[in-house]
Amino acid sequence: MSDETIEPSSVAAAPGEDHAGHVHVVPPWLLLAVFAALLVLTFVTVAITHFDFGRTVNVWVALGIAVAKATLVALFFMHLKWDSPFNGLVCVTAMFFVALFIGITLLDSKETAVNFQPPPVPAARPAE
Amino acid sequence: MSAITPPAHGIGLPVEREPSPPRGDNYLTHSRGILSWLFSLDHKRIGIMYLVGVLTAFLIGGIFALLLRTELLTPGPTFNSNKAEAWTFYNHCFTLHGAVMVFLFVIPAIPAVLGNFVLPIMLGAKDVAFPRLNLGSFWCWIGGAIFFTYVLLGGILNASFGWHLPGGYGLDTGWTFYTPYSTGQGPHAHSTDGTIAALLGVFILGFSSILTGVNFIASIHMLRPKGMGWFRMPLMLWALYATSVIQILATPVLAITGLLLLAERVIGVGIFDPAIGGDPVLYQHFFWFYSHPAVYIMILPAMGVISEVISTHSRKHVFGYNFIAYSSIAIALLSFLVWGHHMFVSGQSPLANAIFSLLTFSVAVPSAIKVFNWVSTMYRGDIRFTTAMVCAMCFIVMFTFGGLTGLFLGALSNNIHVTGTYFIVAHFHYVMVGSVLFAFLAGLYHWWPKMFGRMTDLAWGNAGALTLLVGFNLTFMPQFIMGAKGMPRRYATYPVEFQGYHVVSTIGAYVMAIGLFTIAFNLLHALLKGEKAPANPWGANTLEWHCPSPPPHDNFPVEPVAGDPYDLKSWQWDEATKQWVLDEQRARTVAGTEPTVHHH
Amino acid sequence: MSDLVSKQQAAVTLAGDPFSPTRDPHHGHPPHLAHHFETPEQQYSSAKVGMWVFLATELLMFGGLFCAYSVYRHNHPEVFEFAHHYLDRSLGAINTIVLITSSLTMAWGVRCAQLGQRRGLVLCLVLTLIGGAGFMTIKTIEYHHKYVEHVWFGAGNRYSKHYQGPSINEGPFGGHQSESALRMTEGERQEAAADKEMMAPTTQPTESFGPAFVDPNAGTPDESKIKPTQVIPAGLSTRVRPEVGEEVRYEDLPQFEKDRVSTFFNIYFLMTGLHGIHVLVGMGLITWILVRGARGAFGPLYYTPVDLVGLYWHLVDLIWIFLFPLLYLIH
Ligand code: HEM
Ligand SMILES: [Cu+2]
């Protein structure tokens, strides 16, 4: 194993605490590498706006880079890589349901919102 | 064999019994004083406080219901000779009735009261994973209730004295807060003042619900005892787990919807309000993304209660355990895919309509699976007509009505005909009252001896339940008919040809009230004068029946080992002592704690 | 079996006073172990599960805003392309880097806590706090500019139909406005006035949907008064990006889209505002663990709060990672 795995319980095991857990400590080089990757991706996402791939692709490219960055943060900074798989599942499920919500609503919205005409505003409405 | 009071240890544990708590010490007597309740971290006390809370909310919602039904006795105005004022009053009543019943009563009822009380004990645990959050959940409920009370008070003060509380003058948007009613544009601007306070209330109640969900998920994952794999969990726990998943995934969307509406009202940000650039159909997407799954926050735990009650009081192992367990999860997930069936005529696109209609039908499959399994559990069972069982049987029939009419509504062409009519009102009352309320009562009767150590009187309980059943059907059956004939919902008046139905419906409402008061009397009577309950009055085998009634502060001095929760045969009725006694040999075998026996 | 028994005995002795934070060391019960858990490991894992489930609710809550964003951007892409020029992408990028850096220091802080390095922990947390404060400072600068430019939310937005604010040259920074921007606003204000006139008689419900609608292609009588302006509206951002195809001009937007320009700002303020509130909450939490950490509360055996606050802080970072391209880098 290249990254250090410390079991604190073995460092200073309290009596009676037989399995205090397998705690993963992320080594500095990995933290820095993830940080560097995030910086590079930030740069890329800005730089890439100089190229126009068309409206739709532009969005997907930006989203793709954002997902890559988010994955790095989640896996390494948030320890998901070493965490119980259930926690990862929670994260992925949440993302999935957000996508579901947006996806289905989008599917419908083009039909309604564009043609919707606002009713008149009573002049009395205070502007605050 | 041994008598089981007090069976402080779990099934077949080969250890000496630990010194049991001082005699008579239980969670009710553990500490004294009102503060020891209000700030208790004990899940049982929090459950009881929730019980008091939701029952109060139920009473208030019920008063509104009676006001509504009384107004509808005749087509003309009843409470006020001034028509306009009478109609406004009606609008306020149905809004507060719906909002109080949904947000303060049905949603927290089963998870927060019964769930809180039994979940840790069923897990053989001392408490939920995060007792502080649990208390926080209760206080959030109180916070939300305070805001609702403020709105209510504002309405009353205004109606009686013409006073205006700041920002708290009644609420007439309907519990759905549809824009533009709730954003106060146009002629409604003056009368929706209470929206802000009510939305704050809903927002805070959302946290209450979320905290319960977080707690239950973590508890079920982390606190299961030895011997309780996922498929050894009582079905109540599966149901609560599925409920929590919905609470976690849907409630935040309600929170943001409320925040956005508040932003529209307070700082003029237009996302939903067409007058300031918003899209009201988008509001409906937001609202129903939460509120359709929310109807499963209500019904899933109810189904969990029913699985426990039916199996116990039929004295039979639950039929199709895996199917019932999986169908809970299936319902939880599918419930997120059908929200558009509330928007068929709201200007939703035809494509979305078709998709949502199809998916709506699919929810019926796991729901029906459960019904079939409950009926099969009862089949050839040794059915005991305890009040809990009677309520559970009412549930099955009423839920079948409610669910099947849901299918009528899911059919596009038919929906266009009956949406916005009393058919909808009847449908959701069959599920929210006919089903959830009956399940809640079934659960109360089932666990009352555990909660308070007292038995309820069978005859009075059954009489109350049956009165409720009759009253309920008198109230809502005619609504199906008049709905199909075109009587629209949310109107204080109607063409005189509908009056016959309305009169029956109103009479039914009063019969329901009689039934409910009988039940309330019955439960209170048990509390004060009821016979002392043994630890296991029903011979049930889930872990809460392995600890004394009422349970001690810490539930179990040692963590018990769980067996098959539905192995009712390990409890035998002992005529001599008039008690259910545990066949320890059998329990140990089933629990798999006997090394020579292989059980799966 | 003996293992089972010893575990049970442990559990039994633990069942003492549930509120006592520490346990008798002779029995080997680690401090911080709550009475209803059997092992610190179980307690730690439960806390983590709980935190992740809570983070899921945060994702879903922001999901609502992302949904509103998607719907409006999907339906009004030109509006978003036009209006986002008011956002300064340099400041946005700098803030992204600030937040990523603070995530790094936070993750490092967790590492220090795990290893029991008290001074390292304090240093990391202080750096993280500085990052958060830096982020909020930059955010404030951005908000301030939007405020003085009258591209605020609600009726404070000069593109809103309900804009009733002071005319731009009366504003505190009025003198700094470019002439073209003034003219544009003036034209728009007249247009709005005309709209209002047209709507005046429509308070009768029967006419509610009629006259409010302005045919996108017909143009209003005032349209001629709108002189062509510079491509980029005068705002904080003066960046012109000739390299990217054609730019959307306000004048070219159909009336219907013009009405929606303020929606972009509303969404911008809602998303960054809710995010900003989370940053503030995160800073509060970090301060809390900083104080505890400085007192030496954390070490290899107990660092759960640091871990959980870290997760929260990373989530805030993660959301910004999406907000930045979606709001600042539209093209
Ligand atoms: C078999 C499962 C179910 C199906 C197929 C179903 C179907 C439907 C449909 C299609 C509607 C929309 C009608 C309309 O607005 O035009 C509806 C409304 C409603 N349903 Fe259900 N439903 C089911 C179960 C439930 C459950 C379990 C509950 C509550 C516990 C419930 C509560 C409601 C409520 C409250 C409304 C009306 C909401 C409103 O407009 O205020 N439903 N149902
Ligand atoms: Cu629904």
Coordinates of C-alpha atoms in Angstrom, one line a residue, chain B residues 103-577:
Chain B
F103 CA -48.4 18.4 7.9
L104 CA -49.1 18.2 11.6
F105 CA -51.0 14.9 11.8
V106 CA -50.8 12.3 9.1
I107 CA -47.1 12.7 8.1
P108 CA -45.7 12.5 11.6
A109 CA -48.4 10.3 13.1
I110 CA -47.1 6.8 12.5
P111 CA -43.3 7.3 12.1
A112 CA -42.9 9.9 14.8
V113 CA -45.2 8.3 17.4
L114 CA -45.3 4.6 16.8
G115 CA -42.0 4.5 14.9
N116 CA -40.2 6.4 17.6
F117 CA -41.6 4.2 20.3
V118 CA -41.1 0.8 18.8
L119 CA -38.2 1.1 16.4
P120 CA -35.3 1.0 18.9
I121 CA -37.0 -1.7 20.9
M122 CA -37.6 -3.8 17.9
L123 CA -33.9 -3.4 17.2
G124 CA -33.1 -4.5 20.7
A125 CA -31.3 -1.1 21.1
K126 CA -31.4 1.3 23.9
D127 CA -32.3 4.3 21.8
V128 CA -32.2 5.6 18.2
A129 CA -28.8 6.4 16.8
F130 CA -29.1 10.2 17.5
P131 CA -31.3 10.8 20.5
R132 CA -30.5 14.6 20.5
L133 CA -31.6 14.9 16.9
N134 CA -34.7 13.0 17.9
L135 CA -35.5 15.6 20.5
G136 CA -34.7 18.3 17.9
S137 CA -37.2 16.7 15.6
F138 CA -39.9 17.0 18.2
W139 CA -39.1 20.6 18.9
C140 CA -39.1 21.4 15.2
W141 CA -42.6 19.9 15.1
I142 CA -43.6 22.2 18.0
G143 CA -42.0 25.2 16.1
G144 CA -44.0 24.4 13.0
A145 CA -47.1 24.0 15.1
I146 CA -46.6 27.4 16.6
F147 CA -46.5 29.0 13.2
F148 CA -49.7 27.2 12.2
T149 CA -51.4 28.2 15.4
Y150 CA -50.4 31.8 14.7
V151 CA -52.1 31.6 11.3
L152 CA -55.1 30.0 12.9
L153 CA -55.3 32.5 15.6
G154 CA -55.0 35.3 13.1
G155 CA -57.9 33.9 11.2
I156 CA -60.1 33.6 14.3
L157 CA -59.3 37.0 15.6
N158 CA -60.0 38.5 12.2
A159 CA -63.2 36.7 11.8
S160 CA -64.5 37.5 15.3
F161 CA -63.1 41.0 15.9
G162 CA -61.7 42.2 12.6
W163 CA -58.3 42.3 14.1
H164 CA -55.2 41.8 12.0
L165 CA -52.2 40.0 13.4
P166 CA -49.1 41.1 11.5
G167 CA -48.6 38.6 8.7
G168 CA -50.9 36.1 10.1
Y169 CA -54.4 36.6 8.9
G170 CA -55.8 33.2 8.0
L171 CA -54.9 31.1 5.0
D172 CA -57.0 30.3 2.0
T173 CA -54.6 29.0 -0.6
G174 CA -55.5 25.3 -0.1
W175 CA -52.9 23.0 1.5
T176 CA -51.2 22.9 -1.9
F177 CA -50.1 26.6 -1.8
Y178 CA -50.6 26.8 -5.5
T179 CA -49.3 30.0 -7.1
P180 CA -50.6 32.6 -7.8
Y181 CA -53.0 32.1 -4.8
S182 CA -50.1 31.9 -2.5
T183 CA -48.1 34.7 -3.9
G184 CA -50.9 37.1 -3.2
Q185 CA -51.3 38.7 -6.6
G186 CA -54.6 40.0 -7.7
P187 CA -57.8 39.9 -5.8
H188 CA -56.5 37.4 -3.3
A189 CA -53.7 39.6 -2.2
H190 CA -55.4 40.7 1.0
S191 CA -56.5 37.3 2.2
T192 CA -53.4 35.2 1.9
D193 CA -51.5 37.1 4.5
G194 CA -51.0 34.0 6.5
T195 CA -49.0 32.3 3.7
I196 CA -45.7 33.5 5.0
A197 CA -46.2 32.3 8.5
A198 CA -47.7 29.0 7.2
L199 CA -44.7 28.5 4.8
L200 CA -42.3 29.1 7.6
G201 CA -44.2 26.5 9.6
V202 CA -44.1 24.0 6.7
F203 CA -40.3 24.6 6.3
I204 CA -39.7 23.9 10.0
L205 CA -41.9 20.8 10.0
G206 CA -39.8 19.6 7.0
F207 CA -36.8 19.6 9.3
S208 CA -38.8 17.6 11.9
S209 CA -39.5 15.0 9.3
I210 CA -36.0 14.9 7.9
L211 CA -34.5 14.5 11.4
T212 CA -36.7 11.5 12.0
G213 CA -35.7 10.0 8.7
V214 CA -32.0 10.5 9.3
N215 CA -32.3 8.9 12.7
F216 CA -34.3 5.9 11.5
I217 CA -31.9 5.1 8.6
A218 CA -28.8 5.3 10.7
S219 CA -30.5 3.3 13.5
I220 CA -31.6 0.5 11.2
H221 CA -28.2 0.3 9.6
M222 CA -26.1 0.5 12.7
L223 CA -28.1 -0.8 15.6
R224 CA -29.5 -4.1 14.5
P225 CA -28.8 -6.8 17.1
K226 CA -27.1 -10.1 16.7
G227 CA -29.3 -12.4 14.7
M228 CA -31.1 -9.7 12.9
G229 CA -30.0 -9.6 9.3
W230 CA -32.0 -7.4 6.9
F231 CA -34.4 -10.2 6.3
R232 CA -35.0 -10.9 9.9
M233 CA -36.2 -7.4 10.5
P234 CA -39.8 -6.9 11.5
L235 CA -41.7 -5.6 8.5
M236 CA -42.5 -2.5 10.5
L237 CA -38.8 -1.7 10.2
W238 CA -38.7 -2.2 6.5
A239 CA -41.7 0.1 6.2
L240 CA -40.1 2.7 8.4
Y241 CA -36.9 2.4 6.4
A242 CA -38.6 2.9 3.1
T243 CA -40.5 5.9 4.7
S244 CA -37.3 7.4 5.8
V245 CA -35.8 7.1 2.3
I246 CA -38.7 9.2 1.0
Q247 CA -38.4 11.7 3.9
I248 CA -34.8 12.2 3.0
L249 CA -35.1 12.5 -0.7
A250 CA -38.4 14.4 -1.0
T251 CA -38.7 16.7 2.0
P252 CA -35.7 18.9 1.0
V253 CA -37.6 19.7 -2.2
L254 CA -40.5 20.9 -0.1
A255 CA -38.1 23.0 1.9
I256 CA -36.7 24.7 -1.1
T257 CA -40.2 25.1 -2.6
G258 CA -41.3 26.9 0.6
L259 CA -38.2 29.0 0.5
L260 CA -38.8 30.0 -3.1
L261 CA -42.4 31.0 -2.3
L262 CA -41.1 33.0 0.7
A263 CA -38.6 34.7 -1.6
E264 CA -41.5 35.6 -4.0
R265 CA -43.5 37.0 -1.2
V266 CA -40.8 38.8 0.7
I267 CA -38.2 40.0 -1.8
G268 CA -40.2 39.7 -5.1
V269 CA -38.1 37.1 -6.7
G270 CA -40.3 35.6 -9.5
I271 CA -39.8 31.9 -10.0
F272 CA -43.3 30.6 -9.7
D273 CA -45.5 33.7 -9.8
P274 CA -46.5 34.6 -13.4
A275 CA -47.0 38.3 -12.4
I276 CA -43.3 38.6 -11.7
G277 CA -41.9 36.4 -14.4
G278 CA -42.5 33.0 -12.9
D279 CA -44.0 29.8 -14.1
P280 CA -46.9 28.4 -12.0
V281 CA -46.7 25.0 -13.6
L282 CA -43.1 24.8 -12.4
Y283 CA -44.4 25.3 -8.9
Q284 CA -46.7 22.3 -9.3
H285 CA -43.7 20.2 -10.4
F286 CA -41.9 21.3 -7.3
F287 CA -44.8 20.8 -5.0
W288 CA -45.7 17.3 -6.2
F289 CA -42.2 16.1 -6.4
Y290 CA -42.5 16.3 -2.7
S291 CA -46.1 15.7 -2.1
H292 CA -46.7 12.6 -4.1
P293 CA -43.9 10.8 -2.3
A294 CA -45.3 12.3 0.8
V295 CA -48.5 10.4 0.5
Y296 CA -46.2 7.3 0.8
I297 CA -44.6 8.8 3.9
M298 CA -48.2 8.5 5.2
I299 CA -49.1 5.1 3.9
L300 CA -45.9 3.1 4.1
P301 CA -45.5 3.1 7.9
A302 CA -49.2 2.3 8.0
M303 CA -48.5 -0.7 5.9
G304 CA -45.8 -1.6 8.4
V305 CA -48.2 -1.5 11.3
I306 CA -50.7 -3.6 9.4
S307 CA -48.1 -6.3 8.7
E308 CA -47.3 -6.6 12.4
V309 CA -50.9 -6.5 13.5
I310 CA -52.3 -9.0 10.9
S311 CA -49.6 -11.6 11.6
T312 CA -49.8 -11.3 15.4
H313 CA -53.5 -11.4 15.7
S314 CA -54.0 -14.1 13.1
R315 CA -51.3 -16.1 15.0
K316 CA -49.6 -16.9 11.8
H317 CA -46.3 -16.3 10.3
V318 CA -46.6 -13.4 7.9
F319 CA -47.1 -14.7 4.4
G320 CA -44.6 -13.6 1.7
Y321 CA -42.2 -11.8 4.0
N322 CA -39.7 -11.0 1.2
F323 CA -42.4 -9.7 -1.1
I324 CA -43.8 -7.3 1.6
A325 CA -40.3 -6.1 2.4
Y326 CA -39.2 -5.5 -1.2
S327 CA -42.5 -4.0 -2.1
S328 CA -41.9 -1.3 0.5
I329 CA -38.7 -0.3 -1.1
A330 CA -40.3 -0.6 -4.6
I331 CA -43.1 1.7 -3.5
A332 CA -40.6 4.2 -2.1
L333 CA -38.7 4.4 -5.3
L334 CA -41.7 4.3 -7.7
S335 CA -43.4 7.1 -5.7
F336 CA -40.8 9.5 -7.1
L337 CA -41.8 8.8 -10.7
V338 CA -45.5 9.6 -10.7
W339 CA -45.9 13.1 -9.4
G340 CA -47.2 14.4 -12.7
H341 CA -50.5 12.6 -12.2
H342 CA -51.6 15.6 -10.1
M343 CA -51.0 17.9 -13.1
F344 CA -52.8 16.2 -15.9
V345 CA -55.0 19.2 -16.5
S346 CA -52.5 21.8 -15.4
G347 CA -51.0 22.4 -18.8
Q348 CA -48.5 19.6 -18.5
S349 CA -47.3 18.3 -21.9
P350 CA -49.1 15.4 -23.4
L351 CA -45.9 13.4 -23.5
A352 CA -45.3 13.8 -19.8
N353 CA -49.0 13.0 -19.1
A354 CA -48.8 9.7 -20.9
I355 CA -45.5 8.8 -19.1
F356 CA -46.9 9.7 -15.7
S357 CA -50.1 7.9 -16.3
L358 CA -48.3 4.7 -17.2
L359 CA -46.0 4.9 -14.2
T360 CA -48.9 5.6 -11.9
F361 CA -50.4 2.3 -12.8
S362 CA -47.2 0.6 -11.8
V363 CA -47.4 1.8 -8.2
A364 CA -50.5 -0.3 -7.8
V365 CA -48.4 -3.5 -8.3
P366 CA -46.4 -3.4 -5.1
S367 CA -49.4 -2.0 -3.2
A368 CA -51.5 -4.9 -4.4
I369 CA -48.8 -7.4 -3.5
K370 CA -49.0 -6.2 0.1
V371 CA -52.8 -6.6 0.2
F372 CA -52.6 -10.1 -1.2
N373 CA -50.0 -11.1 1.3
W374 CA -52.0 -9.7 4.3
V375 CA -55.0 -11.6 3.1
S376 CA -53.0 -14.7 2.7
T377 CA -51.6 -14.3 6.2
M378 CA -55.1 -14.2 7.6
Y379 CA -56.2 -17.2 5.5
R380 CA -56.6 -20.1 7.9
G381 CA -55.2 -18.1 10.7
D382 CA -56.4 -18.2 14.2
I383 CA -57.9 -14.8 14.0
R384 CA -58.4 -12.8 17.3
F385 CA -60.8 -9.9 16.9
T386 CA -58.9 -7.6 19.1
T387 CA -59.5 -3.9 18.4
A388 CA -56.1 -3.7 16.7
M389 CA -57.1 -6.5 14.4
V390 CA -60.5 -5.0 13.6
C391 CA -58.8 -1.7 12.7
A392 CA -56.3 -3.6 10.5
M393 CA -59.1 -5.4 8.7
C394 CA -60.9 -2.1 8.1
F395 CA -57.6 -0.8 6.7
I396 CA -57.4 -3.6 4.2
V397 CA -60.8 -3.0 2.8
M398 CA -60.6 0.8 2.9
F399 CA -57.1 0.8 1.3
T400 CA -58.4 -1.4 -1.5
F401 CA -61.1 1.2 -2.2
G402 CA -58.6 4.0 -2.1
G403 CA -56.0 2.3 -4.2
L404 CA -58.3 1.1 -6.9
T405 CA -59.9 4.5 -7.3
G406 CA -56.4 5.8 -7.6
L407 CA -56.1 3.7 -10.7
F408 CA -59.3 5.3 -12.1
L409 CA -57.6 8.6 -11.5
G410 CA -54.4 7.5 -13.1
A411 CA -56.2 6.8 -16.4
L412 CA -55.8 10.0 -18.4
S413 CA -59.1 10.2 -20.1
N414 CA -61.0 9.5 -16.9
N415 CA -58.9 11.8 -14.9
I416 CA -59.9 14.8 -17.0
H417 CA -63.5 14.0 -16.1
V418 CA -63.1 13.7 -12.4
T419 CA -60.1 15.7 -11.4
G420 CA -60.9 18.6 -9.2
T421 CA -64.1 17.0 -8.1
Y422 CA -65.3 15.2 -5.0
F423 CA -64.0 12.0 -6.6
I424 CA -60.5 13.2 -5.7
V425 CA -61.6 14.1 -2.2
A426 CA -63.1 10.7 -1.7
H427 CA -60.0 8.9 -3.1
F428 CA -57.5 10.6 -0.9
H429 CA -59.7 10.3 2.2
Y430 CA -60.0 6.6 1.6
V431 CA -56.2 6.4 1.7
M432 CA -55.4 9.1 4.3
V433 CA -58.3 8.4 6.7
G434 CA -59.7 5.0 5.8
S435 CA -56.2 3.6 5.6
V436 CA -53.7 5.6 7.5
L437 CA -56.0 6.6 10.3
F438 CA -57.2 3.1 10.8
A439 CA -53.6 1.8 10.7
F440 CA -52.6 4.4 13.3
L441 CA -55.4 3.3 15.5
A442 CA -54.5 -0.4 14.9
G443 CA -51.0 0.5 16.0
L444 CA -52.1 2.4 19.0
Y445 CA -54.3 -0.5 20.2
H446 CA -51.6 -3.0 19.4
W447 CA -48.9 -1.1 21.3
W448 CA -51.0 0.6 24.0
P449 CA -50.3 -2.2 26.5
K450 CA -46.6 -1.8 25.7
M451 CA -46.6 2.0 26.0
F452 CA -48.6 2.3 29.2
G453 CA -48.8 -1.2 30.6
R454 CA -52.6 -1.2 30.4
M455 CA -55.0 -3.3 28.4
T456 CA -57.8 -1.6 26.5
D457 CA -61.4 -2.7 26.8
L458 CA -62.2 -4.9 23.9
A459 CA -66.0 -4.2 23.5
W460 CA -65.8 -0.4 23.6
G461 CA -62.7 -0.4 21.4
N462 CA -64.4 -2.5 18.7
A463 CA -67.6 -0.5 19.0
G464 CA -65.7 2.7 18.4
A465 CA -63.8 1.2 15.5
L466 CA -66.9 0.0 13.8
T467 CA -68.7 3.2 14.3
L468 CA -65.8 5.0 12.8
L469 CA -66.0 2.6 9.8
V470 CA -69.6 3.2 9.2
G471 CA -69.3 6.9 9.6
F472 CA -66.3 7.0 7.3
N473 CA -68.1 5.2 4.5
L474 CA -71.2 7.3 5.0
T475 CA -69.1 10.4 4.7
F476 CA -67.0 9.5 1.7
M477 CA -68.9 7.0 -0.4
P478 CA -71.4 9.6 -1.5
Q479 CA -68.5 11.8 -2.5
F480 CA -67.4 9.3 -5.1
I481 CA -70.8 9.5 -6.6
M482 CA -71.2 13.2 -6.5
G483 CA -67.7 13.7 -7.8
A484 CA -68.3 11.5 -10.7
K485 CA -71.5 13.5 -11.4
G486 CA -69.4 16.7 -11.4
M487 CA -69.5 18.2 -8.0
P488 CA -66.3 20.3 -7.8
R489 CA -64.1 20.3 -4.7
R490 CA -63.3 23.4 -2.7
Y491 CA -66.6 25.1 -3.1
A492 CA -68.9 26.2 -0.3
T493 CA -72.0 26.0 -2.4
Y494 CA -73.4 23.7 -5.0
P495 CA -76.4 23.1 -7.2
V496 CA -79.3 21.9 -5.2
E497 CA -79.4 18.5 -6.9
F498 CA -76.3 17.5 -5.0
Q499 CA -77.8 18.2 -1.6
G500 CA -78.9 14.6 -0.9
Y501 CA -75.3 13.4 -1.1
H502 CA -74.0 16.3 1.0
V503 CA -76.5 15.6 3.7
V504 CA -75.5 12.0 4.0
S505 CA -71.9 13.0 4.0
T506 CA -72.4 15.5 6.8
I507 CA -74.3 12.9 8.9
G508 CA -71.4 10.5 8.3
A509 CA -69.0 13.1 9.5
Y510 CA -70.8 13.3 12.8
V511 CA -71.0 9.6 13.1
M512 CA -67.2 9.5 12.6
A513 CA -66.8 12.0 15.4
I514 CA -68.9 9.7 17.7
G515 CA -66.7 6.8 16.8
L516 CA -63.5 8.8 17.4
F517 CA -64.7 10.0 20.8
T518 CA -65.6 6.5 21.7
I519 CA -62.1 5.4 20.8
A520 CA -60.5 8.3 22.7
F521 CA -62.6 7.5 25.7
N522 CA -61.6 3.8 25.4
L523 CA -57.9 4.6 25.3
L524 CA -58.1 7.1 28.2
H525 CA -60.1 4.7 30.2
A526 CA -57.4 2.0 29.7
L527 CA -54.8 4.5 30.8
L528 CA -56.5 5.2 34.0
K529 CA -58.5 2.1 34.9
G530 CA -57.3 -0.5 32.5
E531 CA -56.2 -4.0 33.5
K532 CA -52.4 -4.3 34.0
A533 CA -50.8 -5.6 30.9
P534 CA -48.3 -8.4 30.9
A535 CA -45.1 -8.0 28.9
N536 CA -46.5 -9.9 26.0
P537 CA -50.3 -9.7 25.9
W538 CA -50.6 -10.9 22.3
G539 CA -48.0 -13.6 22.1
A540 CA -46.1 -11.7 19.5
N541 CA -42.5 -12.3 18.8
T542 CA -40.9 -9.1 17.8
L543 CA -38.4 -7.9 20.3
E544 CA -40.5 -5.2 21.9
W545 CA -42.6 -8.0 23.4
H546 CA -39.5 -9.5 25.0
C547 CA -39.2 -6.5 27.3
P548 CA -41.5 -5.5 30.1
S549 CA -44.6 -3.3 29.7
P550 CA -43.9 -0.5 30.0
P551 CA -40.3 -0.8 29.0
P552 CA -37.6 0.3 31.4
H553 CA -35.6 3.4 30.6
D554 CA -32.9 1.5 28.7
N555 CA -35.2 -1.0 27.1
F556 CA -32.8 -4.0 27.5
P557 CA -30.1 -4.3 30.1
V558 CA -28.2 -6.5 27.6
E559 CA -28.6 -6.5 23.9
P560 CA -30.9 -9.4 22.9
V561 CA -30.4 -11.8 20.1
A562 CA -33.2 -11.7 17.5
G563 CA -34.9 -14.6 16.0
D564 CA -37.6 -14.9 13.4
P565 CA -39.9 -12.0 14.3
Y566 CA -43.0 -13.9 13.1
D567 CA -42.3 -17.2 14.7
L568 CA -45.5 -17.0 16.7
K569 CA -45.4 -20.7 17.5
S570 CA -42.6 -20.1 20.0
W571 CA -45.1 -18.5 22.3
Q572 CA -47.7 -20.8 23.9
W573 CA -50.7 -19.9 25.8
D574 CA -50.5 -21.1 29.4
E575 CA -54.0 -21.6 30.7
A576 CA -52.8 -21.9 34.3
T577 CA -51.1 -18.5 34.5

